[in-house]
Amino acid sequence: MCHYRFFVLFTVLALKSVECMFVYYQNYEFFSTIKLNDYNGYYGNVKLLKYSMPNDVLSAIWRLQLVSSESCPSTDVYFYLEHSAYPVISPHNRTFPYYFNGGRLTKTMIKKSIGGSNQNKQDVYLNISSPSAGNWFSAAFTDSQDRKIKPEILKSNCTYFLTSSLNIWQINDTVVLYPNTTTQSRQHSDFKIYKFMSTTTGPYLSFNIKLKQSNSSVCTVKSLLKQSAFPDMKNFKNNDDHAICQSSSSKQCSLSTDYPLANSWYYLGITSECNYSIEVALSNNCVESPFFISNKTLSTIMESTFPGLLKQKKDEFCRKLFQPIETFRFIGPTYFSVKYYFNSNHNRSNALLIRNEKKPYFIEFLVDQANNGGTLNFYLVNNLINDPNLYESDFLVNKASIFPSEKNPKNSTHSSKSKTSNLAEIKVMLYACLLFNSMSKYKNCPDGFLLSTQSFTNIFSNFQLNVAYPFMGKWYLAVWKECFNINTNESVTCPTDFVPHALIQISSDQCANDYCGEYGTCYIINSQLNLVSACKCSGGYEGYGCTDGRNAIPARIYLASVLFLTTSNLVFLLPICLAIYRKWYIESLIYFYNMFFSTFYHACDQEFYSFCIFNYDGLQLADFISSYSSFIITVLAMSSFERQWKVFTFFVGLLACISIGLYDRFSYSTFVVFLCIAISFTIFTWIKICISKRKLYPERRQLIRYYLPGFILALTGLLIYSFLQTKSNYWILHSIWHMCMASSIVFFLPKEETQHFGTDLSGENLKDVTTTTATSSSLSDSSETSNSPPTSKSLIHANVTEISLLEA
């Protein structure tokens, strides 16, 4: 707790660089304790949390409380944080599919070791300066390097927990700027924050800062501009939009942004050594005049023939123009299935003719909870075609008469371009920049994804881009063309008779374009009420689309593992044949049942080369029940119960194994307890016989020659099964486990039925048996004295005598 108070105090001192009287701290959100899972290369094991960030937040602090249970090994805990999107993670540096953008990886991350030699309870803090308003998403998980497969009874009950809370420093007296209004301010050495709400989407937004110097000294003004969040005032030059002005060189300091977005806050931070005023300049909604006609008579004729075609702004020519294209989206029947179209008729194709090389097309579309948990897909096909609108093409040929600025070659942006119309010498390039929540700086595309392809006649060229877990909000796809000379690579004027014809498809789907390859399966995951799709890979493949095969299992090894796991069960033929030979028919049936279902369960439990005779869950249940029953029935067969009692205990054990399998087939502790009870019954019968006969039972020879090798084989199998199995050697060691357990049954199975326990060897019955034995001996002696072979009549008389004695 002391560390937490110190951290808050340090943050308070750091906030003194802001001139705001009403900066207040509050515990904004708190999440209850959640249990963390091991990542293991699968996004479904990640715990996702969503936080809500209000406006005007100067600093946000995430407090993370990590707790592990006692005696847990050291484990790394990861905590990723992303604004407006689910974090895209790759803690093991796995690759993405070919068309995916790797730059989308989440960079805000904390890694902390807990357990082992580290403390079992730790507090971790993550401070984000000037966070953007909206939803923030976190992904938390553990990453253990222990890949051993252990039964439930031998697993350590290690659990790792996370408790998180969001605390914010918020400013509630930020000065609001209004268009066509001058805001006055006195000098101040610390940064002062202003904000402006852009209500319309236009080509230009400018903040003009006019200095009011009272003396001859130099006045310095520093200004910062940022969208949707406070500027980073600690790292001044790291901001893209910043300016430093001095009164000796200029009386006005200006910050501007291209293509401001509607319904978005723009924050302005200023520190000044003198008084100043702020004015907000917005570009009017102007319509570019497609060409300039100086003759008023001709202009009147054209205006009457084509109304609105010659509209031109009187004060200034609008140089920064764009063509916004709104989209309609069609939400499919499955999760994250969304398609975007340029109009409400979704049967039409999204085709564009890129005629104007000066202004881009901005295709606007929305991403929200309907598809933020999937993959955003872009596919563009283009080729050069003859412009079908020949009338407009004829007008666009004379570019000198179109743009008034080109009258002055020095100020013309196209004055350096060579006037060529030969298509064979021109390379027409089509560019696209994918931007989130912004339309500025589209040509360099520093904050987006830049795509480019060359256009050819009669040849279709294309490019594709996929974005995993896209940001929630407005997206913009800027499309424009540029032309270059093939030989010199110099910029030239694009031909007007041939234009790029672009077919654009924008959609979203589950996982990697609704496909995880042949080595993965797509799943929909609900983590703390956050829905995402993720690929679960198999065969050692990893990555977002199961395309990273650096740890993939070769096909020959995989085939060998399938054969080992299935054919190793054929060792059960030895105890089956032996049980039939010794007339242990019930036991032989159980062993056959075990061999059959273990073979087909492992044949079905494969990522490749699988073969299932019926559903996987049923095969797994049958395999577990038959394995448990083989243990129990072998132990009971070694006992000295009478046959009718053995059969009874056999079925009691079988029903118990079925109950265990139905309750929890992975509950090894329950099975071990029941097995110990069966062993204790068998040992009890042995002890009873030892006491009755006053000698060792089973005999020493049987213990050494049969039970000792069987015990060694069974113990070896159990040790391998419990401590040595890993994911990489599972197919080898588990096959050895099959052979060890089947071979041990050959040594444990008794040679004949023993019924010592349950027979009364005292009292009258013992006397009758003694009399019968004596009579039989006298008859035998008399027959030997007569030195004559016994006749059939004498034998019958002897048998009748025995029966009469026994009945007496």
Coordinates of C-alpha atoms in Angstrom, one line a residue, residues 696 698-712 747:
L696 CA 3.6 -67.7 3.5
P698 CA 1.4 -66.7 -2.0
E699 CA 4.4 -69.0 -2.0
R700 CA 7.9 -67.5 -2.2
R701 CA 8.5 -69.1 -5.6
Q702 CA 5.4 -67.5 -7.0
L703 CA 6.2 -64.1 -5.5
I704 CA 9.7 -64.0 -7.0
R705 CA 9.1 -65.6 -10.4
Y706 CA 5.7 -64.0 -11.2
Y707 CA 4.6 -61.2 -8.9
L708 CA 8.0 -59.4 -8.7
P709 CA 8.5 -59.0 -12.5
G710 CA 4.8 -58.0 -12.8
F711 CA 5.2 -55.4 -10.1
I712 CA 8.4 -54.0 -11.8
F747 CA 2.7 -62.2 -14.6

